[in-house]
XYZ file of C-alpha atoms in Angstrom:
182
model
C -81.121 -53.880 -3.587
C -81.339 -55.601 -6.866
C -81.123 -53.741 -10.172
C -80.971 -54.583 -13.972
C -80.284 -52.251 -16.721
C -80.236 -52.263 -20.657
C -82.144 -51.790 -23.856
C -81.345 -54.574 -26.104
C -84.284 -56.927 -27.406
C -82.865 -60.078 -25.650
C -83.431 -58.588 -21.883
C -85.839 -60.778 -20.217
C -87.576 -58.404 -18.209
C -90.561 -60.665 -17.353
C -88.493 -63.353 -15.403
C -86.734 -60.134 -13.722
C -89.759 -59.073 -12.250
C -91.296 -62.560 -11.391
C -88.437 -63.073 -9.479
C -88.651 -60.351 -7.068
C -92.295 -59.077 -7.124
C -93.964 -59.000 -3.783
C -90.926 -60.405 -2.082
C -90.270 -57.972 0.623
C -86.490 -59.046 0.865
C -86.009 -57.170 -2.127
C -86.050 -53.762 -3.702
C -85.420 -53.849 -7.274
C -84.894 -51.225 -10.133
C -85.566 -52.092 -13.877
C -83.730 -49.406 -15.908
C -84.855 -49.471 -19.766
C -85.892 -47.256 -22.542
C -87.881 -50.189 -23.802
C -91.583 -50.080 -23.016
C -92.083 -52.465 -19.889
C -94.953 -52.932 -17.672
C -94.529 -53.568 -14.309
C -97.025 -56.169 -12.591
C -99.615 -54.236 -10.587
C -98.835 -56.307 -7.614
C -94.863 -55.541 -7.498
C -94.719 -52.494 -5.365
C -91.218 -53.544 -4.684
C -90.012 -52.941 -8.368
C -89.480 -49.532 -9.865
C -89.478 -49.521 -13.660
C -87.920 -46.341 -15.053
C -84.941 -45.482 -17.652
C -81.773 -43.755 -16.270
C -80.434 -40.956 -18.494
C -76.825 -40.323 -18.746
C -73.675 -41.541 -16.984
C -74.621 -39.756 -13.703
C -78.033 -41.580 -13.502
C -76.408 -44.977 -14.514
C -73.554 -44.691 -11.986
C -76.180 -43.939 -9.368
C -77.898 -46.966 -10.144
C -74.828 -49.048 -9.802
C -74.081 -47.370 -6.342
C -77.557 -48.115 -5.432
C -77.555 -51.583 -6.100
C -75.839 -54.409 -4.141
C -76.526 -56.925 -6.932
C -76.579 -56.527 -10.801
C -78.824 -59.110 -12.672
C -78.530 -59.554 -16.386
C -81.626 -61.508 -17.310
C -81.658 -62.762 -20.902
C -83.676 -64.696 -23.644
C -81.567 -67.041 -25.423
C -79.569 -65.478 -27.893
C -76.352 -66.269 -30.153
C -74.238 -63.148 -29.248
C -72.673 -61.951 -25.918
C -75.870 -59.809 -25.135
C -75.348 -58.284 -21.654
C -71.684 -58.028 -21.826
C -71.503 -53.985 -21.202
C -73.471 -54.125 -18.338
C -71.703 -57.148 -16.695
C -68.360 -55.316 -17.397
C -69.436 -52.223 -15.826
C -71.081 -54.122 -12.866
C -67.837 -55.620 -12.318
C -65.802 -52.497 -12.657
C -68.129 -50.950 -10.145
C -67.457 -53.574 -7.681
C -71.004 -55.385 -7.788
C -72.052 -59.020 -7.466
C -73.397 -60.027 -10.579
C -76.174 -62.810 -11.579
C -76.624 -63.313 -15.361
C -78.431 -65.862 -17.532
C -76.473 -68.670 -18.281
C -76.964 -68.524 -22.230
C -73.246 -68.888 -23.106
C -71.015 -66.202 -24.440
C -70.814 -64.444 -21.182
C -69.008 -67.166 -19.512
C -66.266 -66.668 -22.116
C -65.627 -63.618 -20.091
C -66.238 -64.438 -16.647
C -66.012 -67.868 -14.767
C -68.837 -69.504 -12.797
C -66.469 -68.532 -9.774
C -66.790 -64.787 -10.622
C -70.301 -64.588 -11.814
C -73.639 -66.460 -10.696
C -75.228 -67.924 -13.901
C -78.911 -68.852 -13.622
C -80.875 -71.103 -16.112
C -83.250 -69.125 -18.758
C -86.501 -68.079 -17.532
C -86.113 -69.508 -14.083
C -87.427 -66.900 -11.635
C -87.310 -69.005 -8.883
C -83.511 -69.890 -9.381
C -82.869 -66.032 -9.994
C -84.565 -64.919 -6.749
C -82.788 -67.929 -4.752
C -79.311 -66.846 -6.212
C -79.609 -63.344 -5.337
C -80.905 -64.251 -1.714
C -77.919 -66.585 -1.505
C -75.540 -63.727 -2.433
C -76.955 -61.567 0.272
C -76.847 -64.405 2.939
C -73.080 -64.800 2.561
C -71.421 -61.340 2.278
C -67.598 -62.733 2.387
C -68.514 -65.398 -0.293
C -69.828 -62.710 -2.272
C -67.190 -60.315 -1.589
C -64.779 -62.934 -2.648
C -66.809 -63.490 -5.934
C -66.678 -59.880 -6.667
C -62.849 -59.884 -6.308
C -62.325 -62.915 -8.815
C -64.378 -60.992 -10.998
C -62.202 -58.088 -10.873
C -59.308 -60.259 -11.128
C -60.631 -61.940 -14.024
C -61.530 -58.525 -15.759
C -57.830 -57.273 -15.059
C -55.971 -60.694 -16.270
C -57.956 -60.778 -19.629
C -57.628 -57.131 -20.047
C -61.419 -56.662 -20.651
C -61.040 -52.794 -20.201
C -61.609 -50.061 -22.634
C -57.902 -49.698 -23.025
C -57.572 -53.510 -23.485
C -60.294 -53.313 -26.457
C -58.271 -50.435 -28.020
C -55.146 -52.523 -27.789
C -56.778 -55.371 -29.687
C -58.265 -53.495 -32.323
C -54.991 -51.901 -33.152
C -53.587 -55.198 -32.977
C -56.028 -56.543 -35.400
C -55.954 -53.649 -37.654
C -52.110 -53.796 -37.753
C -52.511 -57.738 -38.734
C -54.902 -57.048 -41.694
C -53.017 -54.284 -42.878
C -49.697 -56.533 -43.046
C -51.939 -59.189 -44.538
C -53.375 -56.858 -47.230
C -49.711 -55.739 -47.928
C -48.411 -59.523 -48.160
C -51.490 -60.140 -50.608
C -50.612 -57.342 -52.704
C -46.875 -58.055 -53.100
C -48.141 -61.844 -53.833
C -50.356 -60.468 -56.783
C -47.524 -58.218 -57.990
C -45.203 -61.031 -58.466
C -47.705 -63.173 -60.161
C -48.437 -60.827 -62.657
C -44.500 -60.052 -63.499
C-alpha cells in the first residue's frame, strides 16, 4: 500500500501514477486538493483529497510506504510530509532533488531520480521485499528526526533562539549608533 499526499505545485503526480498504474502488486492512494486526473487504466490508484487530521492520519495508517514525488525545485518541497511519515513510522521514498537529504540521510529515506517511474516502482517493491531492512531504515529515520530535533518543539526552540539573537543584535546596533552620535 503506497500513499502520496500534498498540495504544493512541485509534486510530480504523473510520475507517481506511472510508477504504480496497472501493477497489481500495489494499491496506491494520491491525496491532494489539486486537480489531478487518474489514468483510465489505473484501477489500483485512488485519487481523492483528505480533509482534516483524522483523514490524514487514516491515510498514513493505511499506507506501508509514503512517497514524496517531486519536480526539481530549489526549496525543501515535501519536508512536511516526510517529517509526518517518519513520525508515523512509515518507510519513505522521495525524489532526490536535494534539500530533503539535508534532513534525512540515504540510509533513512530512499531517494530516487527525478521523473523516474521505474526506479520509484522498483524502490517501493524492494522495501516490501525486505521487511527487516525496511524496519531498520524506518528506525534510522526516526533516530535522525530525534537527534536533529526535527520536531515541532525543536522548530519552536530554534525560532526562539533566532529571535533572541536578532534582538540582541538589534540592541547592540542601537548602542553602537548611540555612541557614534555622542
